[in-house]
Amino acid sequence: MRKKILAANWKMNMTVGESEAFLETFLQEVGEEKRVEIVIAPPFTALSKVSDLLRDVQYVWLAAQNMHWEKPGAFTGEINAFMLRELFVRYVILGHSERRTLFGESDEIVNKKVIAAHESGLKPIVCIGETLAERDGNMVNEVLERQIRGSLAKISVKQMDETVIAYEPVWAIGTGRTATPSQAQEAHAFIRKTVAEVWNKETAENIRIQYGGSVKGNNTAELMAQPDIDGALVGGASLDPRAFAEIVANTCGLLA
Ligand code: PGA
């Protein structure tokens, strides 16, 4: 049984003060919910504060939104895995489509980061997904397979067990346009099949594949009910503590 993983990707939002206010409301709303894994990815500037606030909270985990693959050194403006580990960060989102399109991250770059994350004990959440033009051109499977093989090149079976994949169709991110549950399920099933081909069947059965792209309280249940959807990566709706708590509640509702 794969435990569902619900992650809040705050992107370039939330000051330290706003993060604190969010957590106060969110923790109250969500209660001590351990049936799903809850993850919060604040911007770097709020990581330290959120880490402190979550120190005694055993059911919400911390993620970073990006990192550089190098060891400490002369890389102005960058943050590496060692720095994240010091703050008890558990996950790191890598290869988000905004990183790929706005900051030029190729599969090769994402792969270096995934390798570095595993080497230092961080669990990567690796994002993949097609653009609208690629979907319209019937290239979804081709794009997903290329991203899986490229971003996860040289990752061992053991490391795959500590990896999460996030399927985020680029056209659904921040657009209010969600993939239908069957479109999402189809892509997730293809991703799982590809993982079985590249690694093995057991790895494919164990790996968690999140859906991301305009997930909200009112579309959570039907998406999370799909057999190959193991959680959500949530942007916009994760900025409101009540909206994110509703996503958690509606996912847990399926497990009751
Ligand atoms: P969204 O973002 O929920 O605002 O569509 C999802 C994401 O980019 O991870």
PDB file of C-alpha atoms and ligand atoms in Angstrom:
ATOM      1  CA  MET A   1       0.000   0.000   0.000  1.00  0.00           C
ATOM      2  CA  ARG A   2       1.568   3.308  -1.066  1.00  0.00           C
ATOM      3  CA  LYS A   3       1.079   6.084   1.487  1.00  0.00           C
ATOM      4  CA  LYS A   4      -0.270   9.174  -0.220  1.00  0.00           C
ATOM      5  CA  ILE A   5       1.991  12.223  -0.150  1.00  0.00           C
ATOM      6  CA  LEU A   6       0.533  15.724  -0.245  1.00  0.00           C
ATOM      7  CA  ALA A   7       3.057  18.475  -0.765  1.00  0.00           C
ATOM      8  CA  ALA A   8       2.635  22.242  -0.580  1.00  0.00           C
ATOM      9  CA  ASN A   9       4.849  24.041  -3.066  1.00  0.00           C
ATOM     10  CA  TRP A  10       4.825  27.661  -1.959  1.00  0.00           C
ATOM     11  CA  LYS A  11       7.027  28.781  -4.875  1.00  0.00           C
ATOM     12  CA  MET A  12       8.239  32.396  -4.496  1.00  0.00           C
ATOM     13  CA  ASN A  13       5.609  33.225  -1.886  1.00  0.00           C
ATOM     14  CA  MET A  14       5.432  33.524   1.905  1.00  0.00           C
ATOM     15  CA  THR A  15       7.619  35.649   4.135  1.00  0.00           C
ATOM     16  CA  VAL A  16       8.877  34.240   7.420  1.00  0.00           C
ATOM     17  CA  GLY A  17       5.982  35.900   9.220  1.00  0.00           C
ATOM     18  CA  GLU A  18       3.425  34.570   6.751  1.00  0.00           C
ATOM     19  CA  SER A  19       4.871  31.079   7.053  1.00  0.00           C
ATOM     20  CA  GLU A  20       4.468  31.218  10.805  1.00  0.00           C
ATOM     21  CA  ALA A  21       0.848  32.356  10.520  1.00  0.00           C
ATOM     22  CA  PHE A  22       0.148  29.635   7.944  1.00  0.00           C
ATOM     23  CA  LEU A  23       1.454  26.887  10.195  1.00  0.00           C
ATOM     24  CA  GLU A  24      -0.505  28.051  13.189  1.00  0.00           C
ATOM     25  CA  THR A  25      -3.790  27.758  11.302  1.00  0.00           C
ATOM     26  CA  PHE A  26      -2.834  24.722   9.233  1.00  0.00           C
ATOM     27  CA  LEU A  27      -1.707  22.556  12.151  1.00  0.00           C
ATOM     28  CA  GLN A  28      -4.889  23.381  13.997  1.00  0.00           C
ATOM     29  CA  GLU A  29      -7.086  22.595  10.990  1.00  0.00           C
ATOM     30  CA  VAL A  30      -5.414  19.371   9.989  1.00  0.00           C
ATOM     31  CA  GLY A  31      -4.948  17.799  13.414  1.00  0.00           C
ATOM     32  CA  GLU A  32      -2.465  15.006  13.989  1.00  0.00           C
ATOM     33  CA  GLU A  33      -3.043  13.408  10.585  1.00  0.00           C
ATOM     34  CA  LYS A  34      -0.740  10.465   9.976  1.00  0.00           C
ATOM     35  CA  ARG A  35      -2.659   8.519   7.338  1.00  0.00           C
ATOM     36  CA  VAL A  36      -1.034  10.589   4.617  1.00  0.00           C
ATOM     37  CA  GLU A  37       2.393  12.171   4.417  1.00  0.00           C
ATOM     38  CA  ILE A  38       2.172  15.959   4.533  1.00  0.00           C
ATOM     39  CA  VAL A  39       5.082  17.960   3.123  1.00  0.00           C
ATOM     40  CA  ILE A  40       5.646  21.712   3.028  1.00  0.00           C
ATOM     41  CA  ALA A  41       8.130  23.378   0.686  1.00  0.00           C
ATOM     42  CA  PRO A  42       8.716  26.982   1.776  1.00  0.00           C
ATOM     43  CA  PRO A  43      11.092  29.357  -0.005  1.00  0.00           C
ATOM     44  CA  PHE A  44      14.711  29.104   1.219  1.00  0.00           C
ATOM     45  CA  THR A  45      14.350  32.221   3.382  1.00  0.00           C
ATOM     46  CA  ALA A  46      11.606  30.619   5.495  1.00  0.00           C
ATOM     47  CA  LEU A  47      13.098  27.109   5.749  1.00  0.00           C
ATOM     48  CA  SER A  48      14.925  27.716   9.002  1.00  0.00           C
ATOM     49  CA  LYS A  49      11.873  29.153  10.759  1.00  0.00           C
ATOM     50  CA  VAL A  50       9.509  26.480   9.454  1.00  0.00           C
ATOM     51  CA  SER A  51      12.035  23.832  10.466  1.00  0.00           C
ATOM     52  CA  ASP A  52      12.029  25.172  14.026  1.00  0.00           C
ATOM     53  CA  LEU A  53       8.239  25.263  14.127  1.00  0.00           C
ATOM     54  CA  LEU A  54       7.976  21.683  12.878  1.00  0.00           C
ATOM     55  CA  ARG A  55      10.650  20.313  15.201  1.00  0.00           C
ATOM     56  CA  ASP A  56       8.079  18.626  17.463  1.00  0.00           C
ATOM     57  CA  VAL A  57       5.515  17.930  14.764  1.00  0.00           C
ATOM     58  CA  GLN A  58       5.934  14.313  13.723  1.00  0.00           C
ATOM     59  CA  TYR A  59       3.503  14.316  10.816  1.00  0.00           C
ATOM     60  CA  VAL A  60       4.542  17.256   8.622  1.00  0.00           C
ATOM     61  CA  TRP A  61       7.818  17.077   6.701  1.00  0.00           C
ATOM     62  CA  LEU A  62       9.944  19.804   5.262  1.00  0.00           C
ATOM     63  CA  ALA A  63      10.976  20.138   1.612  1.00  0.00           C
ATOM     64  CA  ALA A  64      13.107  22.559  -0.369  1.00  0.00           C
ATOM     65  CA  GLN A  65      12.028  23.740  -3.823  1.00  0.00           C
ATOM     66  CA  ASN A  66      15.398  23.383  -5.496  1.00  0.00           C
ATOM     67  CA  MET A  67      19.093  22.969  -4.764  1.00  0.00           C
ATOM     68  CA  HIS A  68      22.450  22.953  -6.498  1.00  0.00           C
ATOM     69  CA  TRP A  69      24.305  19.660  -6.968  1.00  0.00           C
ATOM     70  CA  GLU A  70      27.752  20.823  -5.912  1.00  0.00           C
ATOM     71  CA  LYS A  71      29.543  20.528  -2.597  1.00  0.00           C
ATOM     72  CA  PRO A  72      30.216  23.796  -0.680  1.00  0.00           C
ATOM     73  CA  GLY A  73      32.177  26.251  -2.786  1.00  0.00           C
ATOM     74  CA  ALA A  74      32.105  29.315  -5.002  1.00  0.00           C
ATOM     75  CA  PHE A  75      28.553  29.178  -6.396  1.00  0.00           C
ATOM     76  CA  THR A  76      27.065  32.582  -5.666  1.00  0.00           C
ATOM     77  CA  GLY A  77      23.351  32.473  -5.026  1.00  0.00           C
ATOM     78  CA  GLU A  78      23.117  28.695  -4.688  1.00  0.00           C
ATOM     79  CA  ILE A  79      22.162  26.343  -1.852  1.00  0.00           C
ATOM     80  CA  ASN A  80      23.315  22.735  -1.556  1.00  0.00           C
ATOM     81  CA  ALA A  81      22.060  19.541   0.040  1.00  0.00           C
ATOM     82  CA  PHE A  82      24.293  19.809   3.109  1.00  0.00           C
ATOM     83  CA  MET A  83      22.743  23.148   3.996  1.00  0.00           C
ATOM     84  CA  LEU A  84      19.268  21.682   3.614  1.00  0.00           C
ATOM     85  CA  ARG A  85      20.098  18.626   5.707  1.00  0.00           C
ATOM     86  CA  GLU A  86      21.249  20.879   8.532  1.00  0.00           C
ATOM     87  CA  LEU A  87      17.698  22.245   8.680  1.00  0.00           C
ATOM     88  CA  PHE A  88      16.188  18.734   8.790  1.00  0.00           C
ATOM     89  CA  VAL A  89      14.839  19.048   5.277  1.00  0.00           C
ATOM     90  CA  ARG A  90      13.604  15.632   4.110  1.00  0.00           C
ATOM     91  CA  TYR A  91      12.489  16.190   0.513  1.00  0.00           C
ATOM     92  CA  VAL A  92      13.622  18.395  -2.341  1.00  0.00           C
ATOM     93  CA  ILE A  93      11.489  19.275  -5.363  1.00  0.00           C
ATOM     94  CA  LEU A  94      13.624  18.962  -8.488  1.00  0.00           C
ATOM     95  CA  GLY A  95      12.953  19.710 -12.131  1.00  0.00           C
ATOM     96  CA  HIS A  96       9.741  21.647 -11.582  1.00  0.00           C
ATOM     97  CA  SER A  97       8.492  22.906 -14.952  1.00  0.00           C
ATOM     98  CA  GLU A  98       9.115  26.488 -13.834  1.00  0.00           C
ATOM     99  CA  ARG A  99      12.751  25.563 -13.232  1.00  0.00           C
ATOM    100  CA  ARG A 100      12.901  23.811 -16.577  1.00  0.00           C
ATOM    101  CA  THR A 101      11.291  26.567 -18.652  1.00  0.00           C
ATOM    102  CA  LEU A 102      12.216  29.785 -16.813  1.00  0.00           C
ATOM    103  CA  PHE A 103      15.659  28.780 -15.562  1.00  0.00           C
ATOM    104  CA  GLY A 104      16.828  26.486 -18.319  1.00  0.00           C
ATOM    105  CA  GLU A 105      17.078  23.239 -16.388  1.00  0.00           C
ATOM    106  CA  SER A 106      17.541  20.290 -18.715  1.00  0.00           C
ATOM    107  CA  ASP A 107      17.049  16.637 -17.817  1.00  0.00           C
ATOM    108  CA  GLU A 108      20.823  16.440 -17.495  1.00  0.00           C
ATOM    109  CA  ILE A 109      20.906  19.205 -14.883  1.00  0.00           C
ATOM    110  CA  VAL A 110      17.934  17.735 -13.029  1.00  0.00           C
ATOM    111  CA  ASN A 111      19.718  14.390 -13.032  1.00  0.00           C
ATOM    112  CA  LYS A 112      22.836  15.882 -11.403  1.00  0.00           C
ATOM    113  CA  LYS A 113      20.627  17.311  -8.684  1.00  0.00           C
ATOM    114  CA  VAL A 114      18.761  14.030  -8.161  1.00  0.00           C
ATOM    115  CA  ILE A 115      22.074  12.186  -7.789  1.00  0.00           C
ATOM    116  CA  ALA A 116      23.397  14.794  -5.334  1.00  0.00           C
ATOM    117  CA  ALA A 117      20.167  14.674  -3.318  1.00  0.00           C
ATOM    118  CA  HIS A 118      20.402  10.907  -2.912  1.00  0.00           C
ATOM    119  CA  GLU A 119      24.083  11.073  -2.046  1.00  0.00           C
ATOM    120  CA  SER A 120      23.281  13.287   0.922  1.00  0.00           C
ATOM    121  CA  GLY A 121      20.136  11.530   2.071  1.00  0.00           C
ATOM    122  CA  LEU A 122      17.524  13.925   0.690  1.00  0.00           C
ATOM    123  CA  LYS A 123      14.532  12.387  -1.058  1.00  0.00           C
ATOM    124  CA  PRO A 124      13.882  14.012  -4.419  1.00  0.00           C
ATOM    125  CA  ILE A 125      10.415  14.806  -5.729  1.00  0.00           C
ATOM    126  CA  VAL A 126      11.159  14.770  -9.438  1.00  0.00           C
ATOM    127  CA  CYS A 127       8.725  16.697 -11.628  1.00  0.00           C
ATOM    128  CA  ILE A 128       7.889  15.719 -15.175  1.00  0.00           C
ATOM    129  CA  GLY A 129       5.074  16.671 -17.531  1.00  0.00           C
ATOM    130  CA  GLU A 130       4.217  17.718 -21.045  1.00  0.00           C
ATOM    131  CA  THR A 131       3.323  21.139 -22.463  1.00  0.00           C
ATOM    132  CA  LEU A 132       0.019  21.781 -24.212  1.00  0.00           C
ATOM    133  CA  ALA A 133       1.689  21.672 -27.634  1.00  0.00           C
ATOM    134  CA  GLU A 134       3.185  18.288 -26.764  1.00  0.00           C
ATOM    135  CA  ARG A 135      -0.202  16.973 -25.637  1.00  0.00           C
ATOM    136  CA  ASP A 136      -1.907  18.283 -28.760  1.00  0.00           C
ATOM    137  CA  GLY A 137       0.851  16.693 -30.825  1.00  0.00           C
ATOM    138  CA  ASN A 138       0.221  13.285 -29.181  1.00  0.00           C
ATOM    139  CA  MET A 139       3.666  13.317 -27.661  1.00  0.00           C
ATOM    140  CA  VAL A 140       2.749  12.834 -23.995  1.00  0.00           C
ATOM    141  CA  ASN A 141       4.233   9.360 -23.565  1.00  0.00           C
ATOM    142  CA  GLU A 142       7.344  10.196 -25.537  1.00  0.00           C
ATOM    143  CA  VAL A 143       8.006  13.304 -23.421  1.00  0.00           C
ATOM    144  CA  LEU A 144       7.362  11.502 -20.130  1.00  0.00           C
ATOM    145  CA  GLU A 145       9.615   8.613 -21.064  1.00  0.00           C
ATOM    146  CA  ARG A 146      12.420  10.966 -22.119  1.00  0.00           C
ATOM    147  CA  GLN A 147      12.132  12.915 -18.857  1.00  0.00           C
ATOM    148  CA  ILE A 148      12.093   9.747 -16.745  1.00  0.00           C
ATOM    149  CA  ARG A 149      15.093   8.224 -18.507  1.00  0.00           C
ATOM    150  CA  GLY A 150      16.963  11.553 -18.494  1.00  0.00           C
ATOM    151  CA  SER A 151      16.174  13.014 -15.073  1.00  0.00           C
ATOM    152  CA  LEU A 152      16.519   9.657 -13.330  1.00  0.00           C
ATOM    153  CA  ALA A 153      19.513   8.310 -15.240  1.00  0.00           C
ATOM    154  CA  LYS A 154      21.920   6.212 -13.137  1.00  0.00           C
ATOM    155  CA  ILE A 155      19.519   6.101 -10.186  1.00  0.00           C
ATOM    156  CA  SER A 156      19.656   2.697  -8.505  1.00  0.00           C
ATOM    157  CA  VAL A 157      16.702   0.548  -7.490  1.00  0.00           C
ATOM    158  CA  LYS A 158      17.430   1.385  -3.863  1.00  0.00           C
ATOM    159  CA  GLN A 159      17.483   5.116  -4.625  1.00  0.00           C
ATOM    160  CA  MET A 160      14.251   4.816  -6.597  1.00  0.00           C
ATOM    161  CA  ASP A 161      12.599   3.546  -3.417  1.00  0.00           C
ATOM    162  CA  GLU A 162      13.447   6.936  -1.883  1.00  0.00           C
ATOM    163  CA  THR A 163      12.260   8.918  -4.903  1.00  0.00           C
ATOM    164  CA  VAL A 164       8.874  10.477  -5.594  1.00  0.00           C
ATOM    165  CA  ILE A 165       7.762  11.380  -9.118  1.00  0.00           C
ATOM    166  CA  ALA A 166       5.371  14.289  -9.658  1.00  0.00           C
ATOM    167  CA  TYR A 167       3.397  14.283 -12.890  1.00  0.00           C
ATOM    168  CA  GLU A 168       2.563  17.898 -13.616  1.00  0.00           C
ATOM    169  CA  PRO A 169       1.160  18.669 -17.063  1.00  0.00           C
ATOM    170  CA  VAL A 170       2.564  22.135 -17.723  1.00  0.00           C
ATOM    171  CA  TRP A 171      -0.766  23.348 -19.138  1.00  0.00           C
ATOM    172  CA  ALA A 172      -2.486  22.581 -15.835  1.00  0.00           C
ATOM    173  CA  ILE A 173      -0.079  24.459 -13.560  1.00  0.00           C
ATOM    174  CA  GLY A 174      -1.580  27.633 -12.131  1.00  0.00           C
ATOM    175  CA  THR A 175      -4.124  27.773 -14.948  1.00  0.00           C
ATOM    176  CA  GLY A 176      -7.182  26.479 -13.131  1.00  0.00           C
ATOM    177  CA  ARG A 177      -7.299  23.835 -15.833  1.00  0.00           C
ATOM    178  CA  THR A 178      -6.867  20.439 -14.197  1.00  0.00           C
ATOM    179  CA  ALA A 179      -6.206  17.238 -16.079  1.00  0.00           C
ATOM    180  CA  THR A 180      -9.324  15.099 -15.937  1.00  0.00           C
ATOM    181  CA  PRO A 181      -8.982  12.156 -13.549  1.00  0.00           C
ATOM    182  CA  SER A 182      -8.780   9.794 -16.515  1.00  0.00           C
ATOM    183  CA  GLN A 183      -6.150  11.897 -18.333  1.00  0.00           C
ATOM    184  CA  ALA A 184      -4.093  11.968 -15.143  1.00  0.00           C
ATOM    185  CA  GLN A 185      -4.600   8.266 -14.449  1.00  0.00           C
ATOM    186  CA  GLU A 186      -3.515   7.396 -17.978  1.00  0.00           C
ATOM    187  CA  ALA A 187      -0.285   9.379 -17.611  1.00  0.00           C
ATOM    188  CA  HIS A 188       0.412   7.941 -14.169  1.00  0.00           C
ATOM    189  CA  ALA A 189      -0.113   4.385 -15.414  1.00  0.00           C
ATOM    190  CA  PHE A 190       2.297   5.077 -18.266  1.00  0.00           C
ATOM    191  CA  ILE A 191       4.894   6.483 -15.853  1.00  0.00           C
ATOM    192  CA  ARG A 192       4.576   3.392 -13.650  1.00  0.00           C
ATOM    193  CA  LYS A 193       4.928   1.120 -16.664  1.00  0.00           C
ATOM    194  CA  THR A 194       8.057   2.989 -17.738  1.00  0.00           C
ATOM    195  CA  VAL A 195       9.556   2.680 -14.251  1.00  0.00           C
ATOM    196  CA  ALA A 196       8.901  -1.082 -14.442  1.00  0.00           C
ATOM    197  CA  GLU A 197      10.732  -1.226 -17.764  1.00  0.00           C
ATOM    198  CA  VAL A 198      13.742   0.855 -16.720  1.00  0.00           C
ATOM    199  CA  TRP A 199      14.076  -0.534 -13.166  1.00  0.00           C
ATOM    200  CA  ASN A 200      11.721  -3.369 -12.231  1.00  0.00           C
ATOM    201  CA  LYS A 201       8.127  -4.223 -11.424  1.00  0.00           C
ATOM    202  CA  GLU A 202       8.517  -4.029  -7.662  1.00  0.00           C
ATOM    203  CA  THR A 203      10.092  -0.561  -7.849  1.00  0.00           C
ATOM    204  CA  ALA A 204       7.225   0.529 -10.084  1.00  0.00           C
ATOM    205  CA  GLU A 205       4.664  -0.797  -7.623  1.00  0.00           C
ATOM    206  CA  ASN A 206       6.310   0.949  -4.688  1.00  0.00           C
ATOM    207  CA  ILE A 207       7.124   4.333  -6.165  1.00  0.00           C
ATOM    208  CA  ARG A 208       4.748   7.164  -5.360  1.00  0.00           C
ATOM    209  CA  ILE A 209       3.569   9.324  -8.246  1.00  0.00           C
ATOM    210  CA  GLN A 210       1.958  12.626  -7.324  1.00  0.00           C
ATOM    211  CA  TYR A 211      -0.310  14.635  -9.570  1.00  0.00           C
ATOM    212  CA  GLY A 212       0.159  18.396  -9.760  1.00  0.00           C
ATOM    213  CA  GLY A 213      -1.666  21.136 -11.628  1.00  0.00           C
ATOM    214  CA  SER A 214      -4.543  23.187 -10.205  1.00  0.00           C
ATOM    215  CA  VAL A 215      -5.344  20.724  -7.413  1.00  0.00           C
ATOM    216  CA  LYS A 216      -7.973  22.192  -5.097  1.00  0.00           C
ATOM    217  CA  GLY A 217     -10.226  20.932  -2.331  1.00  0.00           C
ATOM    218  CA  ASN A 218     -13.093  20.318  -4.735  1.00  0.00           C
ATOM    219  CA  ASN A 219     -11.164  18.219  -7.262  1.00  0.00           C
ATOM    220  CA  THR A 220      -8.959  16.332  -4.786  1.00  0.00           C
ATOM    221  CA  ALA A 221     -11.167  13.335  -4.126  1.00  0.00           C
ATOM    222  CA  GLU A 222     -11.714  12.261  -7.735  1.00  0.00           C
ATOM    223  CA  LEU A 223      -8.044  12.672  -8.602  1.00  0.00           C
ATOM    224  CA  MET A 224      -6.773  10.899  -5.482  1.00  0.00           C
ATOM    225  CA  ALA A 225      -9.221   8.046  -6.028  1.00  0.00           C
ATOM    226  CA  GLN A 226      -7.395   7.014  -9.229  1.00  0.00           C
ATOM    227  CA  PRO A 227      -5.413   3.809  -8.711  1.00  0.00           C
ATOM    228  CA  ASP A 228      -2.047   5.200  -9.839  1.00  0.00           C
ATOM    229  CA  ILE A 229      -2.278   8.653  -8.235  1.00  0.00           C
ATOM    230  CA  ASP A 230      -0.440   8.621  -4.922  1.00  0.00           C
ATOM    231  CA  GLY A 231      -0.737  12.207  -3.806  1.00  0.00           C
ATOM    232  CA  ALA A 232      -0.613  15.784  -4.973  1.00  0.00           C
ATOM    233  CA  LEU A 233       1.895  18.568  -5.459  1.00  0.00           C
ATOM    234  CA  VAL A 234      -0.077  21.709  -4.768  1.00  0.00           C
ATOM    235  CA  GLY A 235       0.885  25.264  -5.692  1.00  0.00           C
ATOM    236  CA  GLY A 236      -1.778  27.978  -5.500  1.00  0.00           C
ATOM    237  CA  ALA A 237      -4.147  26.223  -3.114  1.00  0.00           C
ATOM    238  CA  SER A 238      -1.315  25.456  -0.710  1.00  0.00           C
ATOM    239  CA  LEU A 239      -0.858  29.126   0.159  1.00  0.00           C
ATOM    240  CA  ASP A 240      -4.103  29.143   2.115  1.00  0.00           C
ATOM    241  CA  PRO A 241      -3.877  26.953   5.227  1.00  0.00           C
ATOM    242  CA  ARG A 242      -7.582  26.088   5.156  1.00  0.00           C
ATOM    243  CA  ALA A 243      -7.525  25.208   1.458  1.00  0.00           C
ATOM    244  CA  PHE A 244      -4.497  22.933   1.916  1.00  0.00           C
ATOM    245  CA  ALA A 245      -6.066  21.359   5.019  1.00  0.00           C
ATOM    246  CA  GLU A 246      -9.174  20.665   2.918  1.00  0.00           C
ATOM    247  CA  ILE A 247      -7.026  18.838   0.345  1.00  0.00           C
ATOM    248  CA  VAL A 248      -5.591  16.730   3.162  1.00  0.00           C
ATOM    249  CA  ALA A 249      -9.055  16.060   4.605  1.00  0.00           C
ATOM    250  CA  ASN A 250     -10.551  15.119   1.238  1.00  0.00           C
ATOM    251  CA  THR A 251      -7.692  12.716   0.576  1.00  0.00           C
ATOM    252  CA  CYS A 252      -8.053  11.133   4.004  1.00  0.00           C
ATOM    253  CA  GLY A 253     -11.807  10.886   3.395  1.00  0.00           C
ATOM    254  CA  LEU A 254     -11.031   8.283   0.736  1.00  0.00           C
ATOM    255  CA  LEU A 255      -9.058   6.213   3.217  1.00  0.00           C
ATOM    256  CA  ALA A 256     -11.721   6.142   5.908  1.00  0.00           C
TER     257      ALA A 256
HETATM  258  P1  PGA B   1      -0.748  24.874  -9.018  1.00  0.00           P
HETATM  259  O1  PGA B   1       0.796  24.528  -9.046  1.00  0.00           O
HETATM  260  O2  PGA B   1      -1.387  23.990  -7.966  1.00  0.00           O
HETATM  261  O3  PGA B   1      -0.824  26.331  -8.660  1.00  0.00           O
HETATM  262  O4  PGA B   1      -1.291  24.581 -10.370  1.00  0.00           O
HETATM  263  C1  PGA B   1       1.243  23.206  -8.953  1.00  0.00           C
HETATM  264  C2  PGA B   1       2.744  23.166  -9.039  1.00  0.00           C
HETATM  265  O5  PGA B   1       3.329  23.934  -9.818  1.00  0.00           O
HETATM  266  O6  PGA B   1       3.393  22.373  -8.341  1.00  0.00           O
END
